[in-house]
Amino acid sequence: MPYHADIIVAGAGIAGVCAALRLSEDHRVLLIDGAPQSASRVAAGLINPYAGTRARPVWHAQEAQGDFEWMLDRAGCAESFVQSGILRPAATRSQAAHYRSSTKIFPDRCCWLSSEAANEQWPDVTARHGMLITSGGWVHVQRFLSAALQQLQSADCHILRHISITSWGESHDGAYVILDSDERLLAQHLVLALGFGYRSFPRLRQLNLHPVKGQVIQTAPVEGLQLRQPVCGQGYLLPGEHGYTLGTTYERGFTHSLPTTAATRAILELTARMVPSIATSQVTHEVAGVRVGVPGTRLPMVGPLGAGIWVFTGLGSKGLLYAPHIARNLPQYLADPSRIPPEVRVH
């Protein structure tokens, strides 16, 4: 057998790459990069630790952002993270009250501006009820993934590209995978980070997972619009090198994973409520993909399915925060599954 690994990671999206990068520090890792991971391909790159209509911290928010920055440094692209803060215009008086409450609870990470102060500083953003500014920023996702893969190659991690697994199972001393070339590979552990690809395997379809389609669009620069901070609320807007990235949709019960004109219109309408001038922008690119989440929790899922077989999935729209956080702790989870936080453990 040409490949000898302690751990096989199946899937080279954000979850799989982060897992492989962390595990390669102490183990021989084989990363199987099959079909493109649609969610990672679509991810805009927003790092938003204070999400939701009330701007409350996501699960393990502070640790997760720290682990994201650690992972960027590990990948050798720390400079790609723009810690600009995130502009959160309040859509209603009720939301403004929640935002002001967040400022009182997290004064070191949130700042509240009145409507007058917000409009004076950011005249391009509509903030009739005021604006919250939180920690966070954005990163170029594909640049991060490319840098991480280069680090893995330099660390002698084997990467099998354009190869998929057709089946997997338990062996007497760990786990095995069967590739689409019919080759059988053995390892002590197999980490399945397949994203939407979970549907190809009956055993993974038994997990409580839910696919949600999301679309993102890119626009050309807008004359006079000079925003350099992400704006998040009814949709989001991220500044880029050649225009803006706008998103996103949350489509359940979808029939295909291709972008649609209707979704593009919906995204433009939502973001134009926050940044009116974006309505006149020229759409240059549309892309859609499928996130996988765990209904009712909005948390990731990690843990063993059997002897040596693990699953790492359910990142939803928080992959850039949750994937590095789970991955950084993955070695201790593999050594002792009881250390997995119960709220994200596979049930």
Short mmCIF file of N, CA and C in Angstrom, two decimals, residues 31 39 51 81 91 96 117 129 142 154 162 165 185 209 228 240 252 263 268 278 303 318 334:
data_model
loop_
_atom_site.label_atom_id
_atom_site.label_comp_id
_atom_site.label_asym_id
_atom_site.label_seq_id
_atom_site.Cartn_x
_atom_site.Cartn_y
_atom_site.Cartn_z
N LEU A 31 -4.98 13.18 3.51
CA LEU A 31 -6.17 13.98 3.22
C LEU A 31 -6.71 13.59 1.85
N ALA A 39 -20.03 24.17 0.26
CA ALA A 39 -20.16 25.23 1.27
C ALA A 39 -18.87 26.03 1.39
N ALA A 51 -23.55 36.91 16.48
CA ALA A 51 -24.51 36.71 15.39
C ALA A 51 -25.94 36.82 15.88
N PHE A 81 -6.40 38.05 7.32
CA PHE A 81 -7.54 38.36 8.17
C PHE A 81 -7.60 39.87 8.41
N ALA A 91 -32.41 47.20 12.53
CA ALA A 91 -33.52 47.31 11.58
C ALA A 91 -34.79 47.85 12.24
N ALA A 96 -32.64 47.56 18.17
CA ALA A 96 -31.73 48.55 18.74
C ALA A 96 -31.61 48.36 20.25
N ALA A 117 -24.80 59.59 14.97
CA ALA A 117 -23.36 59.31 14.96
C ALA A 117 -23.01 58.31 13.87
N HIS A 129 -32.16 53.46 13.27
CA HIS A 129 -32.35 53.16 14.68
C HIS A 129 -31.03 52.99 15.42
N GLN A 142 -10.72 31.16 -0.01
CA GLN A 142 -9.94 30.31 -0.91
C GLN A 142 -8.44 30.51 -0.72
N SER A 154 3.99 20.66 2.67
CA SER A 154 5.34 20.85 3.19
C SER A 154 5.57 20.03 4.46
N HIS A 162 -8.92 14.78 -6.35
CA HIS A 162 -9.89 14.31 -7.34
C HIS A 162 -10.17 12.81 -7.17
N ILE A 165 -14.17 8.65 -1.85
CA ILE A 165 -14.34 7.36 -1.20
C ILE A 165 -15.73 6.84 -1.54
N LEU A 185 -7.57 1.61 1.91
CA LEU A 185 -6.60 2.27 2.75
C LEU A 185 -6.98 2.08 4.21
N LEU A 209 -28.93 15.62 10.53
CA LEU A 209 -28.32 16.69 9.75
C LEU A 209 -29.35 17.28 8.80
N ARG A 228 -15.23 49.96 3.86
CA ARG A 228 -14.10 49.07 4.10
C ARG A 228 -14.38 48.10 5.26
N GLY A 240 -14.27 43.80 -0.92
CA GLY A 240 -13.29 42.91 -1.53
C GLY A 240 -12.28 43.69 -2.34
N ARG A 252 -34.35 25.99 2.19
CA ARG A 252 -34.64 24.62 2.58
C ARG A 252 -35.58 24.01 1.54
N ALA A 263 -32.82 34.34 -6.37
CA ALA A 263 -31.99 34.49 -5.17
C ALA A 263 -31.11 35.74 -5.27
N LEU A 268 -29.87 41.26 -3.33
CA LEU A 268 -29.71 42.69 -3.61
C LEU A 268 -30.74 43.53 -2.85
N ILE A 278 -25.95 49.96 -3.18
CA ILE A 278 -25.58 48.66 -3.74
C ILE A 278 -26.64 48.17 -4.73
N GLY A 303 -17.51 13.51 16.70
CA GLY A 303 -17.43 12.37 17.61
C GLY A 303 -17.33 11.05 16.86
N LYS A 318 -21.28 28.93 10.16
CA LYS A 318 -20.21 29.38 11.07
C LYS A 318 -18.94 28.54 10.92
N LEU A 334 -9.87 12.76 20.09
CA LEU A 334 -9.56 11.42 19.59
C LEU A 334 -8.98 10.53 20.69
#
